[in-house]
Every structure is written in structure tokens, then in C-alpha cells.
mmCIF file of C-alpha atoms in Angstrom:
data_model
loop_
_atom_site.group_PDB
_atom_site.id
_atom_site.type_symbol
_atom_site.label_atom_id
_atom_site.label_comp_id
_atom_site.label_asym_id
_atom_site.label_seq_id
_atom_site.Cartn_x
_atom_site.Cartn_y
_atom_site.Cartn_z
ATOM 1 C CA MET A 1 97.938 115.203 137.863
ATOM 2 C CA SER A 2 98.648 114.323 134.208
ATOM 3 C CA GLU A 3 100.588 111.238 135.331
ATOM 4 C CA ASN A 4 97.355 109.703 136.639
ATOM 5 C CA ARG A 5 95.252 110.629 133.638
ATOM 6 C CA VAL A 6 93.381 107.819 131.886
ATOM 7 C CA THR A 7 93.401 108.298 128.116
ATOM 8 C CA VAL A 8 90.082 108.264 126.272
ATOM 9 C CA ALA A 9 89.667 104.997 124.370
ATOM 10 C CA LYS A 10 88.575 105.719 120.802
ATOM 11 C CA THR A 11 85.815 103.826 119.045
ATOM 12 C CA TYR A 12 85.956 104.526 115.325
ATOM 13 C CA LYS A 13 83.092 104.314 112.833
ATOM 14 C CA LEU A 14 82.693 103.191 109.248
ATOM 15 C CA TYR A 15 83.012 105.503 106.246
ATOM 16 C CA ILE A 16 80.028 105.216 103.892
ATOM 17 C CA GLY A 17 78.697 107.795 101.458
ATOM 18 C CA GLY A 18 80.980 110.516 102.774
ATOM 19 C CA LYS A 19 79.674 110.086 106.331
ATOM 20 C CA PHE A 20 80.798 108.196 109.429
ATOM 21 C CA PRO A 21 77.952 105.912 110.552
ATOM 22 C CA ARG A 22 78.146 103.347 113.304
ATOM 23 C CA SER A 23 77.858 99.765 112.221
ATOM 24 C CA GLU A 24 74.228 98.752 111.852
ATOM 25 C CA SER A 25 75.074 95.749 114.027
ATOM 26 C CA ALA A 26 76.381 98.052 116.814
ATOM 27 C CA ARG A 27 79.429 95.779 117.080
ATOM 28 C CA SER A 28 83.035 96.817 117.495
ATOM 29 C CA TYR A 29 86.297 94.992 118.127
ATOM 30 C CA PRO A 30 89.605 95.922 119.783
ATOM 31 C CA VAL A 31 92.575 96.856 117.633
ATOM 32 C CA THR A 32 96.023 96.224 119.098
ATOM 33 C CA ASP A 33 99.546 97.090 118.061
ATOM 34 C CA ALA A 34 102.130 94.545 116.932
ATOM 35 C CA LYS A 35 102.945 93.780 120.593
ATOM 36 C CA GLY A 36 99.338 93.274 121.641
ATOM 37 C CA ALA A 37 98.780 96.617 123.363
ATOM 38 C CA PHE A 38 95.329 98.163 122.939
ATOM 39 C CA LEU A 39 95.087 101.040 120.436
ATOM 40 C CA ALA A 40 91.376 101.645 119.771
ATOM 41 C CA ASN A 41 88.062 100.021 118.947
ATOM 42 C CA ALA A 42 87.004 99.659 115.314
ATOM 43 C CA ALA A 43 83.492 99.164 113.992
ATOM 44 C CA GLN A 44 82.725 95.590 112.977
ATOM 45 C CA GLY A 45 80.908 95.943 109.681
ATOM 46 C CA SER A 46 77.995 93.714 108.743
ATOM 47 C CA ARG A 47 76.142 92.526 105.640
ATOM 48 C CA LYS A 48 73.800 95.521 105.920
ATOM 49 C CA ASP A 49 76.758 97.910 106.119
ATOM 50 C CA ALA A 50 78.192 96.321 102.961
ATOM 51 C CA ARG A 51 74.874 96.791 101.156
ATOM 52 C CA ASP A 52 74.715 100.430 102.252
ATOM 53 C CA ALA A 53 78.267 100.963 100.993
ATOM 54 C CA VAL A 54 77.442 99.428 97.607
ATOM 55 C CA SER A 55 74.378 101.648 97.340
ATOM 56 C CA ALA A 56 76.475 104.735 98.108
ATOM 57 C CA ALA A 57 79.129 103.701 95.574
ATOM 58 C CA ARG A 58 76.508 103.135 92.874
ATOM 59 C CA LYS A 59 74.918 106.518 93.550
ATOM 60 C CA ALA A 60 78.304 108.248 93.234
ATOM 61 C CA PHE A 61 79.387 106.398 90.088
ATOM 62 C CA ALA A 62 77.647 108.529 87.455
ATOM 63 C CA GLY A 63 79.070 111.788 88.741
ATOM 64 C CA TRP A 64 82.579 110.451 89.299
ATOM 65 C CA SER A 65 82.889 108.546 86.020
ATOM 66 C CA GLY A 66 81.310 111.470 84.181
ATOM 67 C CA ALA A 67 83.788 114.011 85.535
ATOM 68 C CA THR A 68 86.662 114.949 83.271
ATOM 69 C CA ALA A 69 89.841 112.972 83.743
ATOM 70 C CA TYR A 70 91.648 116.216 84.467
ATOM 71 C CA ASN A 71 89.192 117.024 87.270
ATOM 72 C CA ARG A 72 89.623 113.570 88.806
ATOM 73 C CA GLY A 73 93.359 114.144 88.781
ATOM 74 C CA GLN A 74 92.940 117.460 90.589
ATOM 75 C CA VAL A 75 90.745 115.827 93.240
ATOM 76 C CA LEU A 76 93.240 113.022 93.801
ATOM 77 C CA TYR A 77 96.118 115.445 94.026
ATOM 78 C CA ARG A 78 94.237 117.325 96.738
ATOM 79 C CA VAL A 79 94.028 114.053 98.686
ATOM 80 C CA ALA A 80 97.816 113.756 98.437
ATOM 81 C CA GLU A 81 98.167 117.266 99.856
ATOM 82 C CA VAL A 82 96.081 116.342 102.889
ATOM 83 C CA LEU A 83 97.959 113.055 103.270
ATOM 84 C CA GLU A 84 101.191 115.023 103.393
ATOM 85 C CA GLY A 85 99.757 117.231 106.147
ATOM 86 C CA ARG A 86 99.031 114.168 108.310
ATOM 87 C CA ARG A 87 102.312 112.446 107.524
ATOM 88 C CA ASP A 88 103.430 112.138 111.153
ATOM 89 C CA GLN A 89 100.122 110.639 112.289
ATOM 90 C CA PHE A 90 100.233 108.039 109.532
ATOM 91 C CA ALA A 91 103.826 107.163 110.418
ATOM 92 C CA THR A 92 102.873 106.608 114.061
ATOM 93 C CA GLU A 93 99.941 104.392 113.092
ATOM 94 C CA VAL A 94 101.900 102.377 110.541
ATOM 95 C CA SER A 95 104.712 101.863 113.046
ATOM 96 C CA ALA A 96 102.291 100.562 115.678
ATOM 97 C CA ALA A 97 100.283 98.438 113.237
ATOM 98 C CA GLU A 98 103.201 96.777 111.478
ATOM 99 C CA GLY A 99 105.658 96.622 114.358
ATOM 100 C CA ILE A 100 108.398 98.552 112.577
ATOM 101 C CA GLY A 101 110.668 101.429 113.562
ATOM 102 C CA ALA A 102 109.809 105.083 113.069
ATOM 103 C CA LYS A 103 112.258 105.575 110.199
ATOM 104 C CA LYS A 104 110.950 102.631 108.198
ATOM 105 C CA ALA A 105 107.362 103.643 108.897
ATOM 106 C CA GLN A 106 108.074 107.159 107.648
ATOM 107 C CA ALA A 107 109.578 105.723 104.463
ATOM 108 C CA LEU A 108 106.443 103.638 103.865
ATOM 109 C CA VAL A 109 104.210 106.660 104.407
ATOM 110 C CA ASP A 110 106.273 108.715 101.965
ATOM 111 C CA ALA A 111 106.031 105.880 99.431
ATOM 112 C CA ALA A 112 102.254 105.730 99.946
ATOM 113 C CA ILE A 113 101.861 109.463 99.334
ATOM 114 C CA ASP A 114 104.076 109.260 96.247
ATOM 115 C CA ARG A 115 102.022 106.299 95.018
ATOM 116 C CA TRP A 116 98.813 108.319 95.352
ATOM 117 C CA VAL A 117 100.370 111.205 93.377
ATOM 118 C CA TRP A 118 101.575 108.733 90.732
ATOM 119 C CA TYR A 119 98.055 107.424 90.154
ATOM 120 C CA ALA A 120 96.646 110.959 90.197
ATOM 121 C CA GLY A 121 98.923 111.734 87.282
ATOM 122 C CA TRP A 122 97.518 108.836 85.256
ATOM 123 C CA THR A 123 93.886 110.018 85.260
ATOM 124 C CA ASP A 124 94.183 112.040 82.038
ATOM 125 C CA LYS A 125 96.765 109.804 80.361
ATOM 126 C CA ILE A 126 95.332 106.310 80.601
ATOM 127 C CA ALA A 127 92.893 106.885 77.715
ATOM 128 C CA ALA A 128 95.752 107.853 75.416
ATOM 129 C CA VAL A 129 97.696 104.730 76.393
ATOM 130 C CA LEU A 130 94.855 102.225 76.223
ATOM 131 C CA GLY A 131 92.710 103.847 73.525
ATOM 132 C CA SER A 132 93.312 103.524 69.809
ATOM 133 C CA SER A 133 92.220 104.490 66.329
ATOM 134 C CA ASN A 134 91.429 101.263 64.498
ATOM 135 C CA PRO A 135 92.194 100.604 60.808
ATOM 136 C CA VAL A 136 89.089 99.639 58.806
ATOM 137 C CA ALA A 137 88.471 98.656 55.186
ATOM 138 C CA GLY A 138 85.650 100.956 54.146
ATOM 139 C CA PRO A 139 84.265 104.491 54.429
ATOM 140 C CA TYR A 140 84.251 104.435 58.232
ATOM 141 C CA PHE A 141 86.415 105.444 61.104
ATOM 142 C CA SER A 142 86.634 103.398 64.260
ATOM 143 C CA PHE A 143 88.169 104.130 67.638
ATOM 144 C CA SER A 144 88.348 102.363 70.994
ATOM 145 C CA THR A 145 88.336 104.044 74.396
ATOM 146 C CA PRO A 146 88.613 102.674 77.955
ATOM 147 C CA GLU A 147 85.645 103.168 80.278
ATOM 148 C CA PRO A 148 85.304 102.401 84.014
ATOM 149 C CA THR A 149 83.675 99.128 84.980
ATOM 150 C CA GLY A 150 81.499 100.493 87.810
ATOM 151 C CA VAL A 151 81.461 99.584 91.496
ATOM 152 C CA VAL A 152 84.566 97.697 92.583
ATOM 153 C CA ALA A 153 84.740 95.740 95.845
ATOM 154 C CA VAL A 154 88.321 95.807 97.129
ATOM 155 C CA LEU A 155 89.599 93.422 99.787
ATOM 156 C CA ALA A 156 92.566 95.436 101.023
ATOM 157 C CA PRO A 157 95.913 93.818 101.908
ATOM 158 C CA GLN A 158 95.998 92.400 105.413
ATOM 159 C CA ARG A 159 99.623 93.256 106.215
ATOM 160 C CA SER A 160 100.488 96.424 104.286
ATOM 161 C CA SER A 161 98.265 98.808 106.210
ATOM 162 C CA LEU A 162 98.837 102.005 104.195
ATOM 163 C CA LEU A 163 101.097 101.545 101.158
ATOM 164 C CA GLY A 164 99.238 98.381 100.158
ATOM 165 C CA LEU A 165 95.872 99.993 100.863
ATOM 166 C CA ILE A 166 96.621 103.013 98.675
ATOM 167 C CA SER A 167 98.117 100.783 95.987
ATOM 168 C CA VAL A 168 94.795 98.969 95.565
ATOM 169 C CA VAL A 169 92.366 101.864 96.116
ATOM 170 C CA ALA A 170 93.976 104.690 94.107
ATOM 171 C CA PRO A 171 93.960 102.940 90.696
ATOM 172 C CA VAL A 172 90.297 101.986 91.114
ATOM 173 C CA ILE A 173 89.116 105.557 91.547
ATOM 174 C CA ALA A 174 91.748 107.126 89.275
ATOM 175 C CA SER A 175 90.209 105.177 86.384
ATOM 176 C CA GLY A 176 86.701 106.472 87.178
ATOM 177 C CA ASN A 177 85.305 103.598 89.230
ATOM 178 C CA THR A 178 83.856 103.833 92.729
ATOM 179 C CA ALA A 179 85.015 101.557 95.532
ATOM 180 C CA VAL A 180 83.792 99.587 98.521
ATOM 181 C CA VAL A 181 86.884 98.675 100.518
ATOM 182 C CA VAL A 182 87.162 96.077 103.265
ATOM 183 C CA THR A 183 90.203 97.154 105.265
ATOM 184 C CA SER A 184 92.840 95.038 106.959
ATOM 185 C CA GLU A 185 91.227 93.254 109.912
ATOM 186 C CA ASP A 186 94.053 93.627 112.381
ATOM 187 C CA ARG A 187 95.624 96.830 111.046
ATOM 188 C CA PRO A 188 92.701 99.125 110.196
ATOM 189 C CA LEU A 189 93.781 102.390 111.829
ATOM 190 C CA PRO A 190 95.728 103.829 108.847
ATOM 191 C CA ALA A 191 92.668 103.088 106.694
ATOM 192 C CA ILE A 192 90.422 104.874 109.178
ATOM 193 C CA THR A 193 92.705 107.905 109.087
ATOM 194 C CA LEU A 194 92.642 107.730 105.290
ATOM 195 C CA SER A 195 88.847 107.919 105.442
ATOM 196 C CA GLU A 196 89.178 111.130 107.460
ATOM 197 C CA VAL A 197 91.510 112.481 104.778
ATOM 198 C CA LEU A 198 89.011 111.604 102.046
ATOM 199 C CA ALA A 199 86.189 113.232 103.972
ATOM 200 C CA THR A 200 88.119 116.499 104.284
ATOM 201 C CA SER A 201 89.363 116.521 100.687
ATOM 202 C CA ASP A 202 87.357 117.078 97.501
ATOM 203 C CA VAL A 203 86.428 113.423 96.927
ATOM 204 C CA PRO A 204 82.629 113.218 96.505
ATOM 205 C CA GLY A 205 80.829 111.123 99.105
ATOM 206 C CA GLY A 206 80.391 107.516 98.009
ATOM 207 C CA VAL A 207 83.388 107.373 95.668
ATOM 208 C CA VAL A 208 85.344 105.500 98.350
ATOM 209 C CA ASN A 209 83.589 103.614 101.156
ATOM 210 C CA LEU A 210 85.647 101.936 103.884
ATOM 211 C CA LEU A 211 84.407 99.025 105.984
ATOM 212 C CA THR A 212 86.334 97.745 108.985
ATOM 213 C CA GLY A 213 85.629 94.301 110.382
ATOM 214 C CA ARG A 214 86.094 90.646 109.505
ATOM 215 C CA THR A 215 87.000 90.114 105.861
ATOM 216 C CA ALA A 216 85.649 86.561 105.921
ATOM 217 C CA GLU A 217 82.281 87.875 107.099
ATOM 218 C CA ILE A 218 81.861 90.796 104.686
ATOM 219 C CA ALA A 219 83.582 89.543 101.514
ATOM 220 C CA PRO A 220 81.038 86.832 100.538
ATOM 221 C CA TRP A 221 78.209 89.383 100.473
ATOM 222 C CA LEU A 222 80.189 91.691 98.217
ATOM 223 C CA ALA A 223 81.227 88.824 95.938
ATOM 224 C CA SER A 224 77.589 87.817 95.408
ATOM 225 C CA HIS A 225 76.088 91.316 95.301
ATOM 226 C CA ALA A 226 74.445 91.921 91.930
ATOM 227 C CA ASP A 227 75.298 95.638 91.914
ATOM 228 C CA VAL A 228 79.045 95.096 92.375
ATOM 229 C CA ASN A 229 80.784 94.937 89.006
ATOM 230 C CA ALA A 230 84.257 93.810 89.985
ATOM 231 C CA LEU A 231 86.163 92.235 92.853
ATOM 232 C CA ASP A 232 89.796 92.621 93.932
ATOM 233 C CA LEU A 233 90.857 89.570 95.931
ATOM 234 C CA THR A 234 94.166 90.955 97.224
ATOM 235 C CA GLY A 235 93.308 90.704 100.940
ATOM 236 C CA ALA A 236 91.077 87.636 100.759
ATOM 237 C CA PRO A 237 91.963 84.684 103.024
ATOM 238 C CA ASP A 238 93.423 81.811 101.010
ATOM 239 C CA GLU A 239 90.715 79.420 102.129
ATOM 240 C CA LEU A 240 87.964 81.730 100.821
ATOM 241 C CA ARG A 241 89.370 82.696 97.437
ATOM 242 C CA ALA A 242 87.825 79.881 95.421
ATOM 243 C CA ASP A 243 84.399 80.406 97.003
ATOM 244 C CA LEU A 244 84.563 84.153 96.368
ATOM 245 C CA GLU A 245 85.464 83.576 92.718
ATOM 246 C CA ARG A 246 82.516 81.207 92.306
ATOM 247 C CA SER A 247 80.169 83.740 93.903
ATOM 248 C CA ALA A 248 81.520 86.499 91.668
ATOM 249 C CA ALA A 249 80.969 84.326 88.593
ATOM 250 C CA GLY A 250 77.277 84.152 89.462
ATOM 251 C CA THR A 251 76.900 87.827 88.572
ATOM 252 C CA VAL A 252 79.633 87.875 85.901
ATOM 253 C CA LYS A 253 81.991 90.126 87.831
ATOM 254 C CA ARG A 254 85.503 90.989 86.805
ATOM 255 C CA VAL A 255 87.851 89.372 89.337
ATOM 256 C CA LEU A 256 91.407 90.493 89.977
ATOM 257 C CA ARG A 257 93.302 87.461 91.232
ATOM 258 C CA THR A 258 96.412 88.619 93.046
ATOM 259 C CA ARG A 259 98.906 87.214 95.485
ATOM 260 C CA ALA A 260 97.971 87.746 99.124
ATOM 261 C CA ALA A 261 101.645 88.448 99.909
ATOM 262 C CA GLU A 262 102.105 90.948 97.069
ATOM 263 C CA ASP A 263 105.085 93.296 97.384
ATOM 264 C CA PHE A 264 103.828 96.879 97.101
ATOM 265 C CA THR A 265 107.218 98.559 97.318
ATOM 266 C CA GLY A 266 108.088 97.955 93.668
ATOM 267 C CA GLU A 267 107.088 99.859 90.540
ATOM 268 C CA PRO A 268 103.274 99.605 90.312
ATOM 269 C CA GLY A 269 102.899 99.672 86.532
ATOM 270 C CA THR A 270 99.493 100.106 84.901
ATOM 271 C CA SER A 271 98.054 96.625 85.478
ATOM 272 C CA ARG A 272 95.689 97.760 88.235
ATOM 273 C CA LEU A 273 94.482 100.676 86.125
ATOM 274 C CA ARG A 274 93.742 98.260 83.287
ATOM 275 C CA ALA A 275 92.051 95.699 85.529
ATOM 276 C CA PHE A 276 88.823 97.628 86.020
ATOM 277 C CA LEU A 277 88.472 99.311 82.641
ATOM 278 C CA GLU A 278 86.377 98.085 79.727
ATOM 279 C CA THR A 279 86.981 98.957 76.083
ATOM 280 C CA LYS A 280 84.225 100.650 74.073
ATOM 281 C CA THR A 281 84.635 100.640 70.290
ATOM 282 C CA VAL A 282 82.750 103.136 68.141
ATOM 283 C CA TRP A 283 82.191 102.995 64.372
ATOM 284 C CA HIS A 284 81.080 106.041 62.387
ATOM 285 C CA PRO A 285 80.643 106.736 58.688
ATOM 286 C CA ALA A 286 83.475 108.853 57.335
ATOM 287 C CA GLY A 287 82.563 112.322 56.106
ATOM 288 C CA VAL A 288 79.195 112.437 57.920
#
């Protein structure tokens, strides 16, 4: 009897504000593996979905940026624990999405989990590295500290479905920002599973919002949105990059210009942590 069973085709939803809504447009699109075989349906996000995600990210920003760095590190480490528990599922999805063998997929998943832990460890150290006590000539003391930029729109890598995704999302939230992420168009399933991990971890709703769909459709609205403070162009189509930068300039956004074919297997460094931090300098009379 099981030989004749028809499997249930899954239709996944978006992840906005800690919940899983359907796309406002009611659209979905088929996701296939590297050989063209059907895997599932993913929600096709719209302009309205992007606006809802930005609203959720803005609402979550005060609480997340105001939490202690140590607490953010604890929350992120809990995500890594749940990632580890779903290691086999991620490996299966990465293998299907990227058309690679099980062993290589498992190695990429392990690297992705390690990358998340690595960024979790930076939450309470980045201020010491980037902050400073400034020499002044007078009866004052002055110090500079890094602060999160705000809401960051992230165009996730198109080819690196999990390691690349985590490499661009983790530093954004580790540094106290909130994120609206447009996932890989053709390889969204690891991102969808990541949203389920986030929902069942301690990450407050709205800190990370994941939109599946067409990057070329959603990205322009995020680039021009006045309540988005920064834009990561990693997964942007080459033909759209200049237009997205011009749109971002209209609201004076920070823009991270990266290579679309970036190699995420190497040492990440702190450049992505620095990208969405601003420096606040404080002066105060000495002895008061």
C-alpha cells in the first residue's frame, strides 16, 4: 500500500514578526532540486509583504539593540543548538538545492553551524575591538562606541543556500540590528527551515524576517523604503545593482557592495560586523 502512496506536496509560508503568514498576494512558486525534480512550493513575497517585514523589524529593533551583548550571544548560541539538532534535515536540503553529495552537504552544514557560533561569540567582544578611549587636550574624557545601524535589508546569496545565508544574516543580528532577508530564489528551502529554527529558539519575533520569492521584484521596494537603514547587495542580480544603489542613496542608506560570487568557506573576519555599526563619540568633563 505504501508503494502507491502519493506524498503531500508542501506549500511553505513567509516568516514575518515571528509568525508564518501566507503571502498577501496569495502567490507561490515551485521549488525544484538541482536536477529539476519538484521539492515544494514556496510563497512568492510581494511589496506588501516586504513592508510588513520592515514594520516588524523596526518594532523589534529597540528591544534587540537594547538587550545586553551577553544576552544576544546567549540567544544566538541557542539557535546554534537547534541548528545542530536539525543537522540531517539541513544536509538533505542543501544536497538537493545545490546538487552536491551527502558528504559535502554535511560539511557545509557543519561549517554553517560553526559560523553561527563564531558570530555568537562576537556579540560581547565587538565593542572592545571597535570602541576606543580618545586622547583629548583639556579637562575632558572622550570615548567612542559602536552602535547598530537599525533595520538591514539583506539580499541573501543565490547559490550558497545555507552557509552563505548564515554568513550574511548572523553578523547583522549579532551586532544588534534587525533584518529583512530576501532568500535565494531557486534554493529557498534551507532558509525556510532556518526560519523554523528561529521561531523555536529564543530569537524575539521580528529580529529576523525571511521573504521567499523573486529578488528582482522585492529588492527595489526595500532599497527605496525610508525605514530601512542599510542594504546588503550580496544576492542582488548584476543588472539591478546600480539601480538599487541609486534607490538606497535616496534615503541615505548604508550599502554593502559585495561580490555576487563571494566565497563563504573562508575565514569571515569582522568586516560584516563592522558594516552595519555606527560610531558614537561621547565627551564629558573630567571630575564631574
